[in-house]
Tab-separated table of C-alpha atoms in Angstrom:
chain	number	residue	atom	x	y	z
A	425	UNK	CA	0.000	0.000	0.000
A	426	UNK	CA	1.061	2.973	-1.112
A	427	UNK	CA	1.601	5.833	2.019
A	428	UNK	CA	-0.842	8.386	2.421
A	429	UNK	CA	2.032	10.971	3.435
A	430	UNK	CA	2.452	13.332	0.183
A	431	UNK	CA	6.746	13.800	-0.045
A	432	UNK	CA	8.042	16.643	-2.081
A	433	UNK	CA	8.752	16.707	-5.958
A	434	UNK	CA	11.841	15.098	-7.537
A	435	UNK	CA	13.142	18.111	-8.551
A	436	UNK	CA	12.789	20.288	-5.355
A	437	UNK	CA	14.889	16.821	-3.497
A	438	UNK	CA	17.827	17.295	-6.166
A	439	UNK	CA	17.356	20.461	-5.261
A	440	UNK	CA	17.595	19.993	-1.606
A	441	UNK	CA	15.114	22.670	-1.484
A	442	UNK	CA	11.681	22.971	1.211
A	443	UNK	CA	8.787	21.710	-1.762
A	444	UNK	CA	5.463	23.317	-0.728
A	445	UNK	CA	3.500	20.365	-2.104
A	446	UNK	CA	1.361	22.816	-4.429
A	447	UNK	CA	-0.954	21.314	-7.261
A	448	UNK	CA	-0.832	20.634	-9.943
A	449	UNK	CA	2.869	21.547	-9.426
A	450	UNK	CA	4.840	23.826	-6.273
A	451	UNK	CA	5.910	27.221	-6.717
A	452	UNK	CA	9.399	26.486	-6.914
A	453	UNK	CA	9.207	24.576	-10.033
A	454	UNK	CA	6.616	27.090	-11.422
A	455	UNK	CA	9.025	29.664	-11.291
A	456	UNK	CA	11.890	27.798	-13.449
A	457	UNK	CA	11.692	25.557	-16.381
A	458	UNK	CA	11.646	22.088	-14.734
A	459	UNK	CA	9.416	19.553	-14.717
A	460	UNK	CA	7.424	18.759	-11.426
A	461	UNK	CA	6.760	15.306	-10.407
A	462	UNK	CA	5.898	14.041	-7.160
A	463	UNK	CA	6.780	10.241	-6.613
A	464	UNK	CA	2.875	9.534	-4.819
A	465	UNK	CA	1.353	11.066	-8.390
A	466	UNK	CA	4.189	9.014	-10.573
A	467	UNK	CA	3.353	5.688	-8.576
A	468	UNK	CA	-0.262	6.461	-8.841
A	469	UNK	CA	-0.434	7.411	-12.829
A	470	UNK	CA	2.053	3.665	-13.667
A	471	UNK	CA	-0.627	1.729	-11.609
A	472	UNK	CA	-3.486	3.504	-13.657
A	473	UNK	CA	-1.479	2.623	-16.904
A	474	UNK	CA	-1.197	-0.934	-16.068
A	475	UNK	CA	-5.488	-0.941	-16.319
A	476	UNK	CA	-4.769	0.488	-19.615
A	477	UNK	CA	-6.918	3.417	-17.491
A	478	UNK	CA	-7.256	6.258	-20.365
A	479	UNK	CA	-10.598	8.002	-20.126
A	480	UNK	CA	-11.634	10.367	-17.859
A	481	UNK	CA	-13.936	8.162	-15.692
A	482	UNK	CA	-11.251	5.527	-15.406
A	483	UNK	CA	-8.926	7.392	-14.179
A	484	UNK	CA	-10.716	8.049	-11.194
A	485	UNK	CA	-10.491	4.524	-10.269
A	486	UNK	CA	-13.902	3.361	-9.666
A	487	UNK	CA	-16.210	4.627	-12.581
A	488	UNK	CA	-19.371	4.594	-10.654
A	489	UNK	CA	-17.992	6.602	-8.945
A	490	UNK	CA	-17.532	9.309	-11.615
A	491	UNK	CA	-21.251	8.350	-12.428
A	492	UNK	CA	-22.586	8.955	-9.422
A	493	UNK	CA	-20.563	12.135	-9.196
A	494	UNK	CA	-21.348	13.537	-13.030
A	495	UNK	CA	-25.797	12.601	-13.052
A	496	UNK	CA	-26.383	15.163	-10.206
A	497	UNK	CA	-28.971	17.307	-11.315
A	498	UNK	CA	-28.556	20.330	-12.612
A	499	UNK	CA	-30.393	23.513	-12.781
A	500	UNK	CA	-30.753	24.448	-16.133
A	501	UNK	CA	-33.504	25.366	-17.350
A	502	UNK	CA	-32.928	26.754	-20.965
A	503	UNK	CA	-34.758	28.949	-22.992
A	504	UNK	CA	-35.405	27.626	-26.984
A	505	UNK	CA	-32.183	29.374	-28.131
A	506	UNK	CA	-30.453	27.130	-26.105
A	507	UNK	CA	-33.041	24.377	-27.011
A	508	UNK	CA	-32.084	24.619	-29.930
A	509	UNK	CA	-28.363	24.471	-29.360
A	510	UNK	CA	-28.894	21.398	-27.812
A	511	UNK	CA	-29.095	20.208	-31.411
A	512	UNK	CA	-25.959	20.845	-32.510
A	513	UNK	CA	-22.867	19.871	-32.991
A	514	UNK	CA	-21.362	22.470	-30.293
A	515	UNK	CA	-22.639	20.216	-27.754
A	516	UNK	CA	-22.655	16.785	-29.331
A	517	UNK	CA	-19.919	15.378	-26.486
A	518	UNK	CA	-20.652	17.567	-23.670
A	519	UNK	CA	-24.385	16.581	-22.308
A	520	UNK	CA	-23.861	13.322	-20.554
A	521	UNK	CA	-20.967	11.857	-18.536
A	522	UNK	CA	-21.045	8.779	-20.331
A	523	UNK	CA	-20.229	10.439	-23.868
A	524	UNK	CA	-16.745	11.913	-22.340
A	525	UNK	CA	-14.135	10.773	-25.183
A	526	UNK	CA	-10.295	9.754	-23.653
A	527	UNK	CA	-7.941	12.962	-23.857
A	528	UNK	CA	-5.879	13.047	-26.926
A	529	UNK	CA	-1.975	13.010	-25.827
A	530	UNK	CA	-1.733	17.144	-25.878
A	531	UNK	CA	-5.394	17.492	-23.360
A	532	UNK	CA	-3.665	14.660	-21.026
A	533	UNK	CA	-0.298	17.294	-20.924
A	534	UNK	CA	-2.811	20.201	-19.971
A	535	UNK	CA	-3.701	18.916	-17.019
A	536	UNK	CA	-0.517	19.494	-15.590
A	537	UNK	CA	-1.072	23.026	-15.963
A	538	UNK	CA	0.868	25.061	-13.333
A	539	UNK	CA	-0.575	28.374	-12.170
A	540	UNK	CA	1.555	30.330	-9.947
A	541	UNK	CA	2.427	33.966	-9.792
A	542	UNK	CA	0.971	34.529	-12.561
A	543	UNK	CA	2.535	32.272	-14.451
A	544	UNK	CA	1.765	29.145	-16.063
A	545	UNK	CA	3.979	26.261	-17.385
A	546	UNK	CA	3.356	23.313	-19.667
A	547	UNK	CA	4.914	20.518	-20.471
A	548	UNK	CA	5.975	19.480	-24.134
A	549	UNK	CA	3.488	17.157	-25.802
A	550	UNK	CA	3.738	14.795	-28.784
A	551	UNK	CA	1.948	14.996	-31.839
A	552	UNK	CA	-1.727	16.189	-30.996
A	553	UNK	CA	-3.307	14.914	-34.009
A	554	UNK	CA	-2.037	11.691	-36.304
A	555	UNK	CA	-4.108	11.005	-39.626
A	556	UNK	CA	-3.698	8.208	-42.132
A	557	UNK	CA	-5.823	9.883	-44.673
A	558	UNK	CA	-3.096	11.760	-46.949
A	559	UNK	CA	-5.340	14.578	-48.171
A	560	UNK	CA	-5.799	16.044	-44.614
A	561	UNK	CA	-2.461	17.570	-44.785
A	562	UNK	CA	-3.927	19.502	-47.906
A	563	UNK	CA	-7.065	20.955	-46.697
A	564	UNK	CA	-5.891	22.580	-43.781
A	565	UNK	CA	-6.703	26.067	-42.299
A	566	UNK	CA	-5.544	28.373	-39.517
A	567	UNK	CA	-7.638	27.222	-35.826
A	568	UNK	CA	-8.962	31.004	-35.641
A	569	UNK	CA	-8.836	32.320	-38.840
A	570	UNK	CA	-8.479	31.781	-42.696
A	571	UNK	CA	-10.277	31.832	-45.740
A	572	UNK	CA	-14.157	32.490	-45.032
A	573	UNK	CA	-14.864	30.042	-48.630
A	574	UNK	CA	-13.875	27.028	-46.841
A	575	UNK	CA	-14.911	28.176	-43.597
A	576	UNK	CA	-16.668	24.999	-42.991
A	577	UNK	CA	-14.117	22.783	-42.760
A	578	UNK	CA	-13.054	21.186	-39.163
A	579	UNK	CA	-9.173	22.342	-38.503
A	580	UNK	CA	-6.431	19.247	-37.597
A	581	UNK	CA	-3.053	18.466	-37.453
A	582	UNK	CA	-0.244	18.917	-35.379
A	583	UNK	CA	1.204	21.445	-36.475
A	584	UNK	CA	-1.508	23.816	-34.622
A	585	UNK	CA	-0.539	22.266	-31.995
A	586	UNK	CA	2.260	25.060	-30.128
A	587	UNK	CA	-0.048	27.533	-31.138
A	588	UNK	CA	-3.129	26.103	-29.577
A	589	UNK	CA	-1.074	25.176	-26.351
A	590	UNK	CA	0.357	28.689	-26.140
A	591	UNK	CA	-4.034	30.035	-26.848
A	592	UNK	CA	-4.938	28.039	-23.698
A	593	UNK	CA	-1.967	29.172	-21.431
A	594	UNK	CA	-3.067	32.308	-22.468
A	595	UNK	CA	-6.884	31.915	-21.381
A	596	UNK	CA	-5.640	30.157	-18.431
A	597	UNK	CA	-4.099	33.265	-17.377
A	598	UNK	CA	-7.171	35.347	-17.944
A	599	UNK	CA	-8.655	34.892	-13.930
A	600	UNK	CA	-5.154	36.058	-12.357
A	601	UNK	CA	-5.210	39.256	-15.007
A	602	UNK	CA	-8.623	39.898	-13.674
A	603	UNK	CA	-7.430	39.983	-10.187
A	604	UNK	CA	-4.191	41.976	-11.045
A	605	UNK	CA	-5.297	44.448	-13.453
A	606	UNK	CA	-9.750	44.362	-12.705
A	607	UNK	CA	-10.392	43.940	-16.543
A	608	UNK	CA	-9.026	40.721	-19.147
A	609	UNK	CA	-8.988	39.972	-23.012
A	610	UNK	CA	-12.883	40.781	-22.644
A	611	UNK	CA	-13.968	42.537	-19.198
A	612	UNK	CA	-13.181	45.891	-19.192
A	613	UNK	CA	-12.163	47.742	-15.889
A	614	UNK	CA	-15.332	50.242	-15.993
A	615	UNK	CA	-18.118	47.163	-15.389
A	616	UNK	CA	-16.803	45.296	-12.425
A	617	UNK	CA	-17.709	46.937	-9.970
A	618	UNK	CA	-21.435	47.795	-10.904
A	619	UNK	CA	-22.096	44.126	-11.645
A	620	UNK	CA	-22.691	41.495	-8.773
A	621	UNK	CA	-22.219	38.517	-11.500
A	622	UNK	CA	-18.621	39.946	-12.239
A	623	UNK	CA	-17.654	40.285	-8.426
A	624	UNK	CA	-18.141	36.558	-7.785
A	625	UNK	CA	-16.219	36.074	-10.708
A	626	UNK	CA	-13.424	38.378	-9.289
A	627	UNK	CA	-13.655	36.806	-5.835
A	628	UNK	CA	-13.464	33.382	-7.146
A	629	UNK	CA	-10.642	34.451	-9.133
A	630	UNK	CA	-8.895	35.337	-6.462
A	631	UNK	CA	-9.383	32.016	-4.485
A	632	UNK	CA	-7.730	30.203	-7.569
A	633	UNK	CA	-5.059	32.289	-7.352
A	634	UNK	CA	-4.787	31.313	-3.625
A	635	UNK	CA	-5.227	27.564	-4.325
A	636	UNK	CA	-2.570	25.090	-2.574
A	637	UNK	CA	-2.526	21.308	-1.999
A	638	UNK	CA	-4.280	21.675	1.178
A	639	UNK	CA	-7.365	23.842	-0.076
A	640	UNK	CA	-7.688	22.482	-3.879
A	641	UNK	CA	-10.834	20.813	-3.054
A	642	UNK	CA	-12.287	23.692	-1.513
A	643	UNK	CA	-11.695	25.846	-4.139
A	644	UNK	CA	-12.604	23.953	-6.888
A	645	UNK	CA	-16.102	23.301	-4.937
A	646	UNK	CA	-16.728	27.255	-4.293
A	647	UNK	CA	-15.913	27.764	-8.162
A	648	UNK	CA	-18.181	25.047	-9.361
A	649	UNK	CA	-20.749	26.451	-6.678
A	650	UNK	CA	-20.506	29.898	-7.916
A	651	UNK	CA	-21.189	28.970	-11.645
A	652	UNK	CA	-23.613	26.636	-11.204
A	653	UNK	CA	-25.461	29.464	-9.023
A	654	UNK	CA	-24.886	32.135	-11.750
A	655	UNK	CA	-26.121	29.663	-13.954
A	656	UNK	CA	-29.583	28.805	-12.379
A	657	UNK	CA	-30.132	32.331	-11.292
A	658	UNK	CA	-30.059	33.593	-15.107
A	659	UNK	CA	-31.332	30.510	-16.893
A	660	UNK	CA	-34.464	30.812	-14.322
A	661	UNK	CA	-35.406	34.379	-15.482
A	662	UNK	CA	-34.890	33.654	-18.846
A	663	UNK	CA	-37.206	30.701	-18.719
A	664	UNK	CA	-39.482	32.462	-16.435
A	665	UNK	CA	-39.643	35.378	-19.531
A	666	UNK	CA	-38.083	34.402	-22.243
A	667	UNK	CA	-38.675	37.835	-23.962
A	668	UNK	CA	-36.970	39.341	-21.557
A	669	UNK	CA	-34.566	42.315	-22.209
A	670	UNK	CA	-32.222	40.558	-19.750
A	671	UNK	CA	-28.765	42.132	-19.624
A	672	UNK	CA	-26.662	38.997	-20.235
A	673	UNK	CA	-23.576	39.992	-20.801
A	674	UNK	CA	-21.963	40.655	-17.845
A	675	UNK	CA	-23.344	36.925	-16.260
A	676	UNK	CA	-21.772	35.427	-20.039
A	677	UNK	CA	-18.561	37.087	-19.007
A	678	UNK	CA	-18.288	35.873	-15.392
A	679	UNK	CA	-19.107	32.158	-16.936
A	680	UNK	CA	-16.043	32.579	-19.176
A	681	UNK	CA	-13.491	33.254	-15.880
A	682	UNK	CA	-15.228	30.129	-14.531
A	683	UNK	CA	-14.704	28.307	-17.808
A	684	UNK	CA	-10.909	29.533	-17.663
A	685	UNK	CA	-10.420	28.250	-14.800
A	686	UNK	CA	-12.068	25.036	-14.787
A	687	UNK	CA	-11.654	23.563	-18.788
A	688	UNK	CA	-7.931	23.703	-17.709
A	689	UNK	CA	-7.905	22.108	-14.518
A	690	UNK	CA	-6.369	18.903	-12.839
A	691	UNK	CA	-9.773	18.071	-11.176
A	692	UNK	CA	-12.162	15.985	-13.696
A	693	UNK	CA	-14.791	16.762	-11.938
A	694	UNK	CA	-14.443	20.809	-12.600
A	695	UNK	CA	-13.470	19.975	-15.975
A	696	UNK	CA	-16.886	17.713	-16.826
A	697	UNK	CA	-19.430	20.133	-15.049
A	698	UNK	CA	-16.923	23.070	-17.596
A	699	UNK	CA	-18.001	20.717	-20.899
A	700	UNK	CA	-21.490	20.447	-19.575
A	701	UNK	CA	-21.617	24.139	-18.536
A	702	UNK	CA	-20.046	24.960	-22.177
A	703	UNK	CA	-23.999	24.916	-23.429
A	704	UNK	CA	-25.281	27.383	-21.544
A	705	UNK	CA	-22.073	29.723	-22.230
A	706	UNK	CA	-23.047	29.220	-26.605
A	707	UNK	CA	-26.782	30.263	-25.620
A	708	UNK	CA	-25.548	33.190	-24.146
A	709	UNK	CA	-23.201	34.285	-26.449
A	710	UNK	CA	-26.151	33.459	-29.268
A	711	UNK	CA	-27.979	35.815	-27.459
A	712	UNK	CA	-24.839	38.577	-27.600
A	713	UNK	CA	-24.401	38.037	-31.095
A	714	UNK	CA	-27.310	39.619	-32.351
A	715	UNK	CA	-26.213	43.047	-30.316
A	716	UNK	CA	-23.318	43.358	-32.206
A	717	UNK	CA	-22.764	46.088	-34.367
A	718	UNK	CA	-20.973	47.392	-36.686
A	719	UNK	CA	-17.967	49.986	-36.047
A	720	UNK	CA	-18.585	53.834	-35.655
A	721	UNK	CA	-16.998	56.737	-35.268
A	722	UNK	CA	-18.486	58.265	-32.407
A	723	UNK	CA	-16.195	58.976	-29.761
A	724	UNK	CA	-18.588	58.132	-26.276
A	725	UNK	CA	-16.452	56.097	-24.337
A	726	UNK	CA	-18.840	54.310	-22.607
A	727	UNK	CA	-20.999	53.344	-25.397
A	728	UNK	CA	-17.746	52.204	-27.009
A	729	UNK	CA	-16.723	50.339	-23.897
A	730	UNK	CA	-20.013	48.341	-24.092
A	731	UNK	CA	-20.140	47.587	-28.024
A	732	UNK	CA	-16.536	46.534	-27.695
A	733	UNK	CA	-17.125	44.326	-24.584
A	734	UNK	CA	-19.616	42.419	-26.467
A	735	UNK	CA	-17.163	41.894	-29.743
A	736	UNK	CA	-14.568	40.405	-27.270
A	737	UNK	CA	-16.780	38.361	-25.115
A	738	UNK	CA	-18.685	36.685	-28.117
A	739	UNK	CA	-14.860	36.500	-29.898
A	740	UNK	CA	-13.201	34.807	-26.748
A	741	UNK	CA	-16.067	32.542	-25.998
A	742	UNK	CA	-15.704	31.067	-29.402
A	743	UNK	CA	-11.790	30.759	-29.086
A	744	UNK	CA	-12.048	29.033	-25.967
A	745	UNK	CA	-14.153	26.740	-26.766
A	746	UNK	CA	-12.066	26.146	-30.485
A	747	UNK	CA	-9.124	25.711	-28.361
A	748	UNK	CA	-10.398	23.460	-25.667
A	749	UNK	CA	-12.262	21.017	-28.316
A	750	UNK	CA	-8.800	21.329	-30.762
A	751	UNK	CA	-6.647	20.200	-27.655
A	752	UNK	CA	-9.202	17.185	-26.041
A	753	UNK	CA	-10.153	15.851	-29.591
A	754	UNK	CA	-7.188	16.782	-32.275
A	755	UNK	CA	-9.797	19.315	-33.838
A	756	UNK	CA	-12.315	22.350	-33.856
A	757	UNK	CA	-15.165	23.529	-35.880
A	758	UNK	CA	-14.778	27.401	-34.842
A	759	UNK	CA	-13.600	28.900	-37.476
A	760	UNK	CA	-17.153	29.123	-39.201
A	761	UNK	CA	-18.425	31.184	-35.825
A	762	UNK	CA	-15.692	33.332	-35.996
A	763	UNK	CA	-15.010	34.707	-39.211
A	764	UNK	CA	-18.218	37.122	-38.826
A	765	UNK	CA	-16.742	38.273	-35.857
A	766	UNK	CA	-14.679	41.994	-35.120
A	767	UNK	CA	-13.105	43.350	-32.672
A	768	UNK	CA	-10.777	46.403	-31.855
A	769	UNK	CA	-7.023	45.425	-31.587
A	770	UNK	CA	-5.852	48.680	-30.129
A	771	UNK	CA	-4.471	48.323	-26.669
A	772	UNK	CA	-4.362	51.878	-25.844
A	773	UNK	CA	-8.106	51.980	-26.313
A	774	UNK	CA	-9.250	48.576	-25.090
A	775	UNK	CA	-6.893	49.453	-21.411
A	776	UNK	CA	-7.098	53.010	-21.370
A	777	UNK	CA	-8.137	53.790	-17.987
A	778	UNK	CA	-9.751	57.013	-18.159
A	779	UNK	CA	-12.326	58.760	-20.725
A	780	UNK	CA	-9.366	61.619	-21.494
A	781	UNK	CA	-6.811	58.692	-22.073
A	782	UNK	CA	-9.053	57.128	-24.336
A	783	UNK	CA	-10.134	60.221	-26.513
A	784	UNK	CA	-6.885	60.975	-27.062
A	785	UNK	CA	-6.210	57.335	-28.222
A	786	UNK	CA	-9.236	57.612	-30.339
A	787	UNK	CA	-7.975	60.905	-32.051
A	788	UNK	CA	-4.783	59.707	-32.600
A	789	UNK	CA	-5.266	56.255	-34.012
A	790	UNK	CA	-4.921	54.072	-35.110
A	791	UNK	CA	-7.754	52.639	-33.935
A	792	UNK	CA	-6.455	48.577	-35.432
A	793	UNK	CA	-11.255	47.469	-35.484
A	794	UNK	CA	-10.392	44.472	-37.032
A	795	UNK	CA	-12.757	41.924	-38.852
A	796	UNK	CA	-11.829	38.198	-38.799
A	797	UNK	CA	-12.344	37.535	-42.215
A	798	UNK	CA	-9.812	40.890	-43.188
A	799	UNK	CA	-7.588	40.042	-40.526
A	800	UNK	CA	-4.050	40.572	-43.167
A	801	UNK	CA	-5.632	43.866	-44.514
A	802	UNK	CA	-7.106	45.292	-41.298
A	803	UNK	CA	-3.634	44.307	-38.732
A	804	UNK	CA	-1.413	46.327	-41.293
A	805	UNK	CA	-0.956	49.110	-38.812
A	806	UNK	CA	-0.914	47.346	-35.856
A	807	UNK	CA	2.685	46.934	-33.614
A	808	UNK	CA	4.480	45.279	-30.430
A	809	UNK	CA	3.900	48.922	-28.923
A	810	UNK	CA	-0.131	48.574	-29.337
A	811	UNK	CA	-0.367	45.017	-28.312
A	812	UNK	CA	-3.267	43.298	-26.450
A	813	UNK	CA	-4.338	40.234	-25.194
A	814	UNK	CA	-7.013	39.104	-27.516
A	815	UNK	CA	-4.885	40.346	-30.524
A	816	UNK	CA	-2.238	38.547	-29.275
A	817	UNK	CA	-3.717	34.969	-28.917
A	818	UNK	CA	-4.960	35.611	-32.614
A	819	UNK	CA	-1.932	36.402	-34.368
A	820	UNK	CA	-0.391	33.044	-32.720
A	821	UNK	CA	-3.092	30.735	-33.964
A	822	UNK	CA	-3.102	31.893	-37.124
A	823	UNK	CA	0.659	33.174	-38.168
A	824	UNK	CA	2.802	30.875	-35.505
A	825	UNK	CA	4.395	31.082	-32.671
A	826	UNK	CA	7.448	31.748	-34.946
A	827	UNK	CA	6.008	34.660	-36.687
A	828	UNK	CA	4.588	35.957	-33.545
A	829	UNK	CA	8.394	36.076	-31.859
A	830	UNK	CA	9.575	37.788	-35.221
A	831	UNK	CA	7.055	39.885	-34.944
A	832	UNK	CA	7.900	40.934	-31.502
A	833	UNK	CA	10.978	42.130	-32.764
A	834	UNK	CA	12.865	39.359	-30.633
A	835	UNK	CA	12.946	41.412	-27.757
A	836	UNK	CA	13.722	39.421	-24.149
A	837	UNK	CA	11.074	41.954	-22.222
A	838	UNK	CA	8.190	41.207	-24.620
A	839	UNK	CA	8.351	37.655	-25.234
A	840	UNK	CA	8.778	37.398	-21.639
A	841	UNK	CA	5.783	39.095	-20.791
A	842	UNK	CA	3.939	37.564	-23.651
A	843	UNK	CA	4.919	34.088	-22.401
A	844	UNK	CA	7.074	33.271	-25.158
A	845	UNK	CA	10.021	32.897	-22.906
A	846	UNK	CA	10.270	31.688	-19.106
């Protein structure tokens, strides 16, 4: 029998360093580029390989138990938009436990995700997606973006794979910039504090960033209670009056920071109720999409801030759940959702932090309001200097990680703070 007593990681003993036992890896080893392995998870993962243990209700151990855990009812009550959702392919391996697929060799690697002062460290994977059929190679197109004629087509192969890893590290890191800066890739500073739905969201954020060995369960619990509360809250309004003029998109961005936090994470559990959850996130962003409009020059900053937070919350719902579905399966259907899609690539804008800072931004230019399907034409202007987030995760997909280090000029400072370098 194995002992119950949790010893440090391998590399903190070479070391002959104190190990704070942190999960899925301890801050030591999140700070440098070394692999963390404790011997009690090592001995633990060979005896689950010798069952030939490879799906995610296996590797619990018992799999009534992950049945027993998964069928507890949930309170969603949908309205026909998401009725109707329920129909498609979006959620065609996310409704019931029993339809959970085994994790392709890249997903298996992300759940060693490391989070840590801000940081977050993966490990190298093999090839995410292998193909016998010789024409795949020859019909591929960028995860995020491409041509909008072939738009329909599902996007493979491994060699999206860097880029997609380096998408989700980036979304992974989206509840720790909400705690350090109050806005992310698609919450802007202005909203949080006049919206209760993003204030659990920040508070829960900050309990990830808190999480250790000894309180991972808790957390995980108070994030999966706080969604599924957000959840039930909003879906029984909408059902209650469906025609509704129900302000949804501050409760759509709080259930993105929950589905950062959980599609990534070590614990199945978070990660199955995230799949499940991943419904109610596309019925909300359906709802979003049809408040979209088109750019404008008027220069109110606050009815910019709002038209802009719904381009970025529809855009980064649609990449994270691309990303997450490229990673567990070897491919995505997003591209079709997101080539109607705009946004406004102009960091000084999107961050400014007062309605001067912005109007002179505005006046200035460039402004970089992109649309997907002109990304080449309308990203002409843009530069390291004007930068963002969501900009950011979008030129990696599509041009490289390569391209994306060229592009930053090489520079140690950016591609550090870009995560390109440790």
């Amino acid at each position: 029998m194995l002992s119950s007593r949790r010893k440090s990681c391998i590399a903190c003993v070479k070391a002959k360093k104190r190990c704070d036992l942190g999960l899925p890896v301890c801050r030591r080893c999140a700070t440098r580029p070394s692999k963390c392995i404790y011997p009690w998870a090592e001995a633990s993962d060979t005896s689950a390989s010798s069952l030939g243990s490879r799906t995610l209700g296996l590797e619990l151990g018992d799999p009534s138990l992950l049945d027993q855990e998964l069928m507890t009812p949930q309170a969603h009550h949908l309205v026909p938009e998401a009725e109707q959702l329920n129909r498609n392919n979006a959620i065609a391996a996310t409704t019931s436990p029993l339809n959970l697929q085994p994790l392709s060799p890249i997903m298996s690697g992300l759940m060693e995700v490391a989070m840590s002062d801000g940081q977050i460290l993966f490990d190298s994977y093999h090839s995410v997606f292998e193909t016998t059929d010789p024409t795949v190679g020859q019909q591929l197109v960028p995860l995020i973006t491409g041509n909008p004629e072939r738009s329909s087509e599902s996007t493979t192969s491994s060699i999206f794979q860097a880029r997609t890893e380096y998408a989700a590290r980036r979304l992974s890191l989206q509840p720790h910039t909400l705690i350090d800066t109050g806005q992310t890739a698609f919450i802007h500073h202005t909203h949080v504090a006049g919206s209760i739905d993003l204030q659990e969201a920040f508070a829960a954020s900050a309990l990830f960033a808190m999480q250790s060995a000894t309180n991972a369960q808790l957390v995980a619990s108070e994030v999966n209670r706080r969604a599924t509360l957000l959840i039930s809250t909003i879906s029984e309004k909408l059902y209650s009056d469906p025609l509704s003029s129900l302000n949804l998109l501050a409760p759509a961005q709080a259930l993105l920071i929950y589905q950062c936090i959980r599609l990534f994470s070590s614990n199945i559990r978070q990660r199955s109720q995230a799949e499940r959850d991943e419904t109610i996130l596309l019925s909300w962003v359906s709802q979003l999409r049809t408040q979209i409009r088109p750019f404008s020059d008027r220069d109110d900053w606050n009815g910019w801030v709002r038209e802009e937070s719904i381009r970025r919350t529809v855009l980064t719902a649609e990449v994270l759940c691309g990303t997450y579905a490229f990673l567990k399966q070897g491919w995505d259907q997003s591209e079709a959702r997101v080539m109607s899609l705009s946004f406004t690539a102009q960091a000084a804008l999107w961050e400014a932090r007062s309605r001067a800072e912005w109007e002179a931004t505005w006046i200035r230019g460039p402004k970089l309001e992109v649309e997907m399907r002109h990304w080449d034409r309308d990203m002409v202007l843009a530069s390291p200097e004007n930068a963002e987030e969501l900009g950011v995760i979008i030129r990696a997909t599509y041009l490289g990680l390569d391209a994306l280090e060229e592009w930053m000029g090489g520079q140690k400072e950016r591609l550090i703070r870009w995560g390109l370098r440790p």
